[in-house]
XYZ file of C-alpha atoms in Angstrom:
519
model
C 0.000 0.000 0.000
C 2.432 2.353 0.479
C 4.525 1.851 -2.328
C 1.008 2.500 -4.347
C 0.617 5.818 -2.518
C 4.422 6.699 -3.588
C 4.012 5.696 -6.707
C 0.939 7.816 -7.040
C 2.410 10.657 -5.050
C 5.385 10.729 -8.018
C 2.317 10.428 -10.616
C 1.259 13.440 -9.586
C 4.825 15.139 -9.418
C 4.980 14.057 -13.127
C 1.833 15.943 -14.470
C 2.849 19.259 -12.715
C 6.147 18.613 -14.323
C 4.865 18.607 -17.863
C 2.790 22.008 -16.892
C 6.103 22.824 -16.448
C 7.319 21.789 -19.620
C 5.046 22.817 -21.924
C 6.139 26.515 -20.768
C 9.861 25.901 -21.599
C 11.198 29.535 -19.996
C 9.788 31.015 -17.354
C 8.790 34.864 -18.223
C 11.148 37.540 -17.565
C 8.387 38.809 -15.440
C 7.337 36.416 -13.550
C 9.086 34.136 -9.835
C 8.592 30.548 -10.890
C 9.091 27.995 -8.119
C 8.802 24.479 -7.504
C 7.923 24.050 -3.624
C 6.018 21.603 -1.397
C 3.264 24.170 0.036
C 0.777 21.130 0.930
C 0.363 22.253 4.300
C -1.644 25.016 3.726
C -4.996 25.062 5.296
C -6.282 28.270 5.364
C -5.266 31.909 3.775
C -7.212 33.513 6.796
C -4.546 35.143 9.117
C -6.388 34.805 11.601
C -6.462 30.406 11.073
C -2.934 30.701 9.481
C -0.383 28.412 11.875
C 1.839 26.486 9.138
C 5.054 26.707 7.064
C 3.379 27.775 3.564
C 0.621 30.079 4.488
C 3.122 31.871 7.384
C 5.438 32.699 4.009
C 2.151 33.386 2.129
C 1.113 35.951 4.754
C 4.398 37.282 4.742
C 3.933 38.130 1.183
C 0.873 39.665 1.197
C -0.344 41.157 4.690
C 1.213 43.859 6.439
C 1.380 43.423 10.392
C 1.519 46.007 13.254
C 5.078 45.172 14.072
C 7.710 42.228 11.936
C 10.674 40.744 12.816
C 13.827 42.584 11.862
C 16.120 40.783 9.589
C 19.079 42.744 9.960
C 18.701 42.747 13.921
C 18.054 39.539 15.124
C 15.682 38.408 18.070
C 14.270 42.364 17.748
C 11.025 43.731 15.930
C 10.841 46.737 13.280
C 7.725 48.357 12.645
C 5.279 47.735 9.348
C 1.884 48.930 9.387
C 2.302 50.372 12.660
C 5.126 53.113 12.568
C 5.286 53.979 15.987
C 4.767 52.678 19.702
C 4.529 53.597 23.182
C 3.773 51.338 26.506
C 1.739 52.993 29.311
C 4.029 52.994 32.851
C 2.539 50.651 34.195
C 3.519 48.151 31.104
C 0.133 46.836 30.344
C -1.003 49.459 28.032
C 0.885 49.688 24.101
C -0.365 52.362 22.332
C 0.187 52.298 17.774
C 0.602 54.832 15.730
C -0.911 53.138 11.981
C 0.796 54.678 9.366
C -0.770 57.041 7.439
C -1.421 56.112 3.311
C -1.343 52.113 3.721
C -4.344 50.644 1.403
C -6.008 47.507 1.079
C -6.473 45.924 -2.404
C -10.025 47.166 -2.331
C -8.753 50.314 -2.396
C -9.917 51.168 1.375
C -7.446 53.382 3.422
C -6.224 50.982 6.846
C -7.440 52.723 10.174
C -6.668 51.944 13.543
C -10.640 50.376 13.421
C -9.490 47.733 11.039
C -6.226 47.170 13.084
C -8.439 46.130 16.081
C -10.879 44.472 14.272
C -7.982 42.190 13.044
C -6.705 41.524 16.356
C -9.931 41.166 18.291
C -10.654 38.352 15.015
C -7.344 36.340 16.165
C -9.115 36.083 19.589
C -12.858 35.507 18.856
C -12.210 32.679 16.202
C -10.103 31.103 18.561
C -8.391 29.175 15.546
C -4.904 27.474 15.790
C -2.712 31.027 16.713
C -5.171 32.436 19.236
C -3.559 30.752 22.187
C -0.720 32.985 21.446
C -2.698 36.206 21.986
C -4.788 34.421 25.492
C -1.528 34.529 27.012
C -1.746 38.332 28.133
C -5.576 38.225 29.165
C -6.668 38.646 25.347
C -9.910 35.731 25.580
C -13.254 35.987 24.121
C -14.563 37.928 26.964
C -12.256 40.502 27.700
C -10.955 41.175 23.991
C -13.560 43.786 23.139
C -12.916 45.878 25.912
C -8.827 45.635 25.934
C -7.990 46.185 22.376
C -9.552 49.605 21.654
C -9.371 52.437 18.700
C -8.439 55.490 20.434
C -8.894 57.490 16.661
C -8.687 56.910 13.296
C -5.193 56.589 13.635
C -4.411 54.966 17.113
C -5.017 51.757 18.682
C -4.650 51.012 22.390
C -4.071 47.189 23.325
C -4.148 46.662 27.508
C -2.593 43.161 28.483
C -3.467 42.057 32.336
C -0.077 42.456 33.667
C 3.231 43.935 32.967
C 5.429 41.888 30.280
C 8.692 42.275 28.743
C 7.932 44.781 25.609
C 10.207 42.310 23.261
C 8.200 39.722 24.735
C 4.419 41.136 23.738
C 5.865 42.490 20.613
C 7.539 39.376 19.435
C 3.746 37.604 19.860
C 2.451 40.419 17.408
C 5.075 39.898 14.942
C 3.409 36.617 14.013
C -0.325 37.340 14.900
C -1.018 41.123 14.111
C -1.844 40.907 10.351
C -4.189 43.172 9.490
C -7.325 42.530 7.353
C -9.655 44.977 5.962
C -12.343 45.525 8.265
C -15.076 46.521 4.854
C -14.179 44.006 2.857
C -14.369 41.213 5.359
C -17.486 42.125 6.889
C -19.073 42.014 3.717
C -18.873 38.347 3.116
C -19.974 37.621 7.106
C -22.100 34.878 7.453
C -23.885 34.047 10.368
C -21.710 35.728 12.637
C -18.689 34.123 11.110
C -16.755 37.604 10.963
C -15.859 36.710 7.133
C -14.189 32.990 8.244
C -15.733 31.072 5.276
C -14.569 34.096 2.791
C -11.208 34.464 4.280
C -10.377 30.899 4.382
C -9.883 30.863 -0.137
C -9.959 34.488 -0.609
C -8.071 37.860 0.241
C -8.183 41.320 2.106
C -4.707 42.680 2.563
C -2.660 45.389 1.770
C 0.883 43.747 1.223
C 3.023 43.754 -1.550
C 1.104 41.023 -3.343
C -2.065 40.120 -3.315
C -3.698 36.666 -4.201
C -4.731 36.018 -7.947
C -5.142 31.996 -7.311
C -4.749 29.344 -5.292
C -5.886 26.217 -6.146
C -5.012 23.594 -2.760
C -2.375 20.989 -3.360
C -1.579 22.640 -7.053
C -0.949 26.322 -7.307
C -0.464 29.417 -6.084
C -0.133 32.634 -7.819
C 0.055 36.441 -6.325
C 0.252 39.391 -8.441
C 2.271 42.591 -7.446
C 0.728 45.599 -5.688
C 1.748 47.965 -7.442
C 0.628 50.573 -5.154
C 2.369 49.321 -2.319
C 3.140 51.682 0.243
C 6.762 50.394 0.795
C 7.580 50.440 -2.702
C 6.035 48.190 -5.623
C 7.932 44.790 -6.056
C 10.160 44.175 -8.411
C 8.993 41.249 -10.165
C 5.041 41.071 -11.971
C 4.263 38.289 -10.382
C 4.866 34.639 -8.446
C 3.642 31.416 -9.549
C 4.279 28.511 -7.380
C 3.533 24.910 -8.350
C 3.032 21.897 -5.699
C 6.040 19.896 -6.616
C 6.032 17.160 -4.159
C 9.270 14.679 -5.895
C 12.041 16.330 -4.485
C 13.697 14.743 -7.796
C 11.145 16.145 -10.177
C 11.952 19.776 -8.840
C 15.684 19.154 -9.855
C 14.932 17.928 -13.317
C 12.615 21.175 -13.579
C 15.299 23.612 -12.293
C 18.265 22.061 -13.802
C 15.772 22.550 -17.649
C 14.986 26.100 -17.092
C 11.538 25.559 -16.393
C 11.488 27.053 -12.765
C 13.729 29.755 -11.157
C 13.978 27.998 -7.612
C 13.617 24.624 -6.745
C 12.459 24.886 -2.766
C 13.096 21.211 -1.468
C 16.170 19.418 -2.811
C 17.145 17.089 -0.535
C 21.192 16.281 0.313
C 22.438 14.441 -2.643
C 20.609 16.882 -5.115
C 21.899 20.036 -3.444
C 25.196 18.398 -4.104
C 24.540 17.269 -7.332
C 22.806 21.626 -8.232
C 25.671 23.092 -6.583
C 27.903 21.744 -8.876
C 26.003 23.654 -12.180
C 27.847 26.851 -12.782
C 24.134 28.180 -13.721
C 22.728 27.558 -10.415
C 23.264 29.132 -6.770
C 22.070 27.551 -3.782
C 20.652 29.615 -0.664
C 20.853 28.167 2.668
C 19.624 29.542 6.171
C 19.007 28.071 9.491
C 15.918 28.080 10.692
C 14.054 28.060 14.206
C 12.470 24.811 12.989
C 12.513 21.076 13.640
C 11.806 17.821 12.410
C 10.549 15.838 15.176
C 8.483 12.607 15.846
C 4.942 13.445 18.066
C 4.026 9.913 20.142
C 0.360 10.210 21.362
C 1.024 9.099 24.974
C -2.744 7.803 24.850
C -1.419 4.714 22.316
C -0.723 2.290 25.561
C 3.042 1.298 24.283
C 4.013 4.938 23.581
C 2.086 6.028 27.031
C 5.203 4.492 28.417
C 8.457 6.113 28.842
C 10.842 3.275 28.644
C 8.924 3.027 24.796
C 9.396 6.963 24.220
C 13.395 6.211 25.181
C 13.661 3.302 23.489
C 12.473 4.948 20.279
C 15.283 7.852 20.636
C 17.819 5.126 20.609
C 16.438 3.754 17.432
C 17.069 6.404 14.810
C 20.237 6.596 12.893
C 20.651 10.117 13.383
C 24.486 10.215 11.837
C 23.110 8.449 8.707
C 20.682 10.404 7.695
C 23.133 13.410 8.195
C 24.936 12.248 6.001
C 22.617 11.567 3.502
C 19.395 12.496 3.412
C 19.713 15.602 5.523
C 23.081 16.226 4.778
C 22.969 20.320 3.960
C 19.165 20.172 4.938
C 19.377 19.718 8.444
C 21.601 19.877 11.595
C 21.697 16.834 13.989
C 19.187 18.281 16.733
C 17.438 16.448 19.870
C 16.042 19.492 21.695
C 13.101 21.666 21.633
C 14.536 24.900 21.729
C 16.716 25.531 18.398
C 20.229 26.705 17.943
C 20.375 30.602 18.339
C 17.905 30.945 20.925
C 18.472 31.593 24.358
C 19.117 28.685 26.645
C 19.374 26.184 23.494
C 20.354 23.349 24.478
C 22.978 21.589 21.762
C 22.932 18.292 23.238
C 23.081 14.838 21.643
C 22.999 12.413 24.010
C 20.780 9.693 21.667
C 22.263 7.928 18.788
C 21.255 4.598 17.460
C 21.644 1.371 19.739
C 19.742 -1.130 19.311
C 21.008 -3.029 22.604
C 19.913 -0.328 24.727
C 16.665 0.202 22.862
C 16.296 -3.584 23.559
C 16.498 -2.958 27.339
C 14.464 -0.142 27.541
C 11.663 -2.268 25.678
C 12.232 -5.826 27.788
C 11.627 -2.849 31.276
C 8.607 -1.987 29.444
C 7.326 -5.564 29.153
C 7.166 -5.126 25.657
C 10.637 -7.717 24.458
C 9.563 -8.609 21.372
C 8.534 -4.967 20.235
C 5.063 -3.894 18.684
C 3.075 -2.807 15.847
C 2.213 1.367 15.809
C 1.212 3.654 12.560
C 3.003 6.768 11.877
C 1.028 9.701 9.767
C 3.493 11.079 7.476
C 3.068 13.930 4.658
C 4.588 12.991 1.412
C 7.252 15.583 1.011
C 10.253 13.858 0.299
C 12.248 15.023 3.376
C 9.426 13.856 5.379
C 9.290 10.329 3.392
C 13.042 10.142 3.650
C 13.026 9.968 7.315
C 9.706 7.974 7.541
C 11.356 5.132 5.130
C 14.820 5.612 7.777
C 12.941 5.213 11.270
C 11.036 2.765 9.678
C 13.704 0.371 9.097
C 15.812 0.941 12.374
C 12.826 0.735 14.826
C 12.295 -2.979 12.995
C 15.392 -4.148 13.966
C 13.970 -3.938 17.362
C 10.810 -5.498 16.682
C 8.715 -1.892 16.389
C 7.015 -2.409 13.622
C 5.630 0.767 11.876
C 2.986 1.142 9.658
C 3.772 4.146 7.529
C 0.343 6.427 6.429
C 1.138 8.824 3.837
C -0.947 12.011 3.246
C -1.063 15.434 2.169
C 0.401 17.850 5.245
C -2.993 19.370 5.388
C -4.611 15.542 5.797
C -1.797 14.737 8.501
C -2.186 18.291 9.932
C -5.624 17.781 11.065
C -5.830 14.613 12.186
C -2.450 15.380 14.407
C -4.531 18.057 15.608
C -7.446 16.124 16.712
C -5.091 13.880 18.581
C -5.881 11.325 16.231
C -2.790 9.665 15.504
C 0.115 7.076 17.181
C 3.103 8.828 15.636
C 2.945 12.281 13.997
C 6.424 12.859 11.849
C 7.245 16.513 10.331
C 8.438 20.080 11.381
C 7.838 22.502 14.136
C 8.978 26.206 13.956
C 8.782 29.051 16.883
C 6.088 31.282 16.326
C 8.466 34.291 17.195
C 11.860 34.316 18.144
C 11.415 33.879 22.389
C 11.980 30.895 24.041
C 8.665 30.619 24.981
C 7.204 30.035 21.937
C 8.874 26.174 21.994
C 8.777 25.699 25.555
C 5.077 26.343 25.500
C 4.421 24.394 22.462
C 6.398 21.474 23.287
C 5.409 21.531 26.967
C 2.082 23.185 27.349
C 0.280 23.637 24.023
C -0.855 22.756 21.359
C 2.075 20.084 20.921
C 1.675 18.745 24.509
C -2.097 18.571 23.820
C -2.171 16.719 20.181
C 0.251 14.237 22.113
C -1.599 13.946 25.370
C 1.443 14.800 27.451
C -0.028 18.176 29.256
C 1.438 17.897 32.865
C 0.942 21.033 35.237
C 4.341 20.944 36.582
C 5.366 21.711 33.096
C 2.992 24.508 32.711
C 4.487 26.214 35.979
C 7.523 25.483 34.963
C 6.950 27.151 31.595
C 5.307 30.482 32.738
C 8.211 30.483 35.261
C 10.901 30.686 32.745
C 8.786 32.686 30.927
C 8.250 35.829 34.033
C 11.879 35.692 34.671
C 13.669 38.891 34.757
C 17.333 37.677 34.873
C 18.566 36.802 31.440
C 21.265 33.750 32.649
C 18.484 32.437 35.605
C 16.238 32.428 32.817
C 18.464 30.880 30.130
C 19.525 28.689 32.585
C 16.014 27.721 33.450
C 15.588 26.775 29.615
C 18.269 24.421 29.850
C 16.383 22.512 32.763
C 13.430 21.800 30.832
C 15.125 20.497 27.578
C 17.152 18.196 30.340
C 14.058 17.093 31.391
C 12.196 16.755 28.196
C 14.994 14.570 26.958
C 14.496 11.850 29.824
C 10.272 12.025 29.760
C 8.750 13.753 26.907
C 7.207 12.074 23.961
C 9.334 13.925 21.528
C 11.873 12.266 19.072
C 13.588 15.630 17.394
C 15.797 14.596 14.698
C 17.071 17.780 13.219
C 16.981 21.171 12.705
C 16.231 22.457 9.585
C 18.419 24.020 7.125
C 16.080 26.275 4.166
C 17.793 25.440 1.219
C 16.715 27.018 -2.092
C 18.443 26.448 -5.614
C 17.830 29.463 -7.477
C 19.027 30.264 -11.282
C 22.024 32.893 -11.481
C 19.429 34.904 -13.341
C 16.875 35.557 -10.101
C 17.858 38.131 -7.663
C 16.920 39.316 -3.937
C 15.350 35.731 -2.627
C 15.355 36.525 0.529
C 15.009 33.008 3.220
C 14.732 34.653 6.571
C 14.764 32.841 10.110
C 11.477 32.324 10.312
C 8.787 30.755 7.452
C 6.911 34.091 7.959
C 10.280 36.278 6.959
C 10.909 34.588 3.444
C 9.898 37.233 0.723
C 9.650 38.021 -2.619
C 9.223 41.352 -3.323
C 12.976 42.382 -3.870
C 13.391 39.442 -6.603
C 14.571 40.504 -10.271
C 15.528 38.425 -12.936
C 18.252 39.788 -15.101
């Protein structure tokens, strides 16, 4: 069966090749790309919470306040151009810049800046627990985020936090919609949800001409952009899911960036004098989810077993060799208190002993829900065939990200396998993920000495107590948690001499178009 799916999975890679094809060179015009943006469930910011549609929003929302890629770990402002917090720390007054306007043509106010916000909160989709954190919940948001006038908006937490801290949050989940053009495709109360979820209202350098889910996606310049119209017409990316097939397509001409080579085709690429590849590092990482409600993986000699039952070093050298560093923490290199490391590698006589103390010698039978990008598959197909040698025998599901998305969400799986990035660049955001929510949820693992712990770390002033305190709950989380983190990820693009100002930030939310040209 799952050789069927692969084979079909490749069938598919095939006929968006020949799309490919039959265009020969891609328009001077016009970004081309071959990328794996299966994941995407939603173009509503306010649902938005994965790897594709963070880069999609990116693209084609401003937001009060964004990262700053030349400073990293602080915030620059975007559609807000100024800020102030009250004394007592709990109030943050914007200043929205003057002359930003939607794609409908409507002028932004400070009244569509808090409708946005206040939309985050009352939808209560996937990034809302971000926002609940400073007393932002479905009964308090009305009153706390306020429009002061046309041009200010007022947002009153319910106690004092780090500025970075609060700002950081926004820098993910402060996109702003327009308030008119939503409102008129409400349904039921729905504050535009059904109308957002396909369909546009934003005022960034692109907006949205298509997307068509698991096939295409295409965005057209603004070329009234308030920041300066982008350089290229317009960006047409194509679901490529054959890491092989997005080679072939690059190495013909027929697309200017091939988005998920894996190691022995960035080799092969880097080695054509008419090609250039792009790497970052990213706050992201691959990881294994066990749902502790599965009876084997409830138990922790299982969970440690399993860590000893990956060959990490191969697949570094192979597979995720210039893709991915060997990682087995939840915090990722760069951040404070990361943890670097490694204590598991594969050993199959201790994974034996950890599985005889569980009363389980002989091993068992478990499914695993993996998308079929061919990183993902990679490491699937790897795990798959170390864990047997132990007598784990996995069953290996393979479905489009958005298919294995919501099913991990519903807590519906054994073993989840794919990628986790930090919301914004603060500890937090992992040690609340991993150890709190939503990761700790989907994998029925939510303790409440974790969550004290968390918030703890979190509220502390000192910068080495608090790194320090991030380092005691990776320790921890390597010994207990039902986590098996494989790498961190390495963005690699291959992009044709020709193409110009690709810019892969830290974060999937910072990687933007609108400086390309193709000379």
């Amino acid at each position: 069966m799952n050789m069927l799916l692969k084979a079909g999975v490749a069938g598919l890679a095939l006929v968006a090749a020949g799309s490919f094809a039959a265009e020969a060179k891609t328009p001077q015009d016009t970004l081309v790309m071959a990328w794996v943006f299966d994941d995407i469930i939603s173009l509503d910011p306010a649902e938005i919470y994965e790897f594709s549609s963070s880069e999609y929003m990116a693209n084609t929302y401003d937001r009060l306040v964004v990262q700053d890629l030349d400073n990293a770990g602080a915030v620059k402002m975007q559609a807000a151009e100024s800020y102030t917090v009250s004394d007592d720390g709990k109030v943050f007054t914007f200043k929205i810049r003057p002359g930003i306007k939607f794609a409908s043509g409507n002028e932004m106010t400070a009244e569509d800046a808090e409708f946005s916000v206040e939309r985050y909160v009352l939808l209560d989709k996937s990034p809302a627990f971000i926002m609940n954190q400073f007393g932002l919940t479905k009964e308090t948001v009305a009153e706390k985020v306020r429009v002061v006038d046309a041009g200010t908006l007022e947002i009153e937490l319910d106690a004092a936090y780090a500025p970075s801290f609060f700002l950081n949050c926004l820098s993910f989940t402060s996109a702003v919609v327009d308030k008119k053009e939503v409102m008129s495709h409400e349904e039921n109360g729905d504050l535009g949800y059904n109308w957002m979820r396909t369909n546009f209202a934003g005022s960034g350098p692109f907006f949205l001409k298509t997307w068509k889910p698991n096939e295409s996606l295409i965005l057209d310049a603004n070329e009234n952009y308030w920041g300066g119209a982008p350089k290229i017409k317009r960006v047409l990316a194509k679901n490529v899911t054959e890491s092989a097939t997005q080679q072939l397509l690059l190495q013909k001409g027929d697309v200017d960036i091939a988005r998920n080579l894996l190691g022995d085709q960035i080799t092969a690429v880097s080695k054509d004098p008419n090609i250039t590849i792009a790497a970052t590092p990213k706050a992201t990482v691959w990881y294994m989810g066990l749902n502790t409600k599965n009876p084997n993986l409830g138990k922790q000699e299982v969970r440690q077993a399993m860590k000893y039952l990956v060959d990490y070093d191969g697949l570094a050298e192979s597979s995720f060799k210039s893709v991915g560093i060997k990682h087995q923490t939840f915090l990722p290199r760069g951040q404070l208190g990361a943890l670097e490391d490694t204590p598991f590698s594969f050993d199959l006589a201790k994974a034996k002993e950890l599985l005889a103390a569980a009363d389980l010698p002989d091993g068992f039978n478990v499914t695993m829900d993996t998308t079929n990008k061919s990183e993902t598959r990679a490491l699937a197909a790897s795990i798959q065939n170390t864990m047997a040698k132990a007598g784990v025998n996995i069953i290996i599901k393979i479905a489009d990200n958005k298919t294995t998305l919501t099913k991990y969400r519903a807590s519906e799986h054994d073993i989840y396998i794919g990628q986790w990035g930090s919301d914004y660049q603060d500890p937090h955001s992992n040690a609340e993920g991993f150890l709190m929510a939503p990761l700790a949820k989907r994998n029925q693992w939510q303790l409440p000495e974790n969550e004290t712990a968390v918030l703890a770390a979190r509220d502390e002033k000192d910068g080495a107590k608090r790194a320090q305190m991030y380092v005691d709950l990776q320790k921890q989380a390597l010994d207990d948690s039902p986590y098996v983190i494989l790498f961190q990820q390495v963005e690699n693009a291959a992009i044709l001499n020709n193409v110009k100002g690709f810019i892969l930030g830290p974060t999937f939310d910072l990687n933007l178009y609108s400086n390309v040209v193709k000379e």
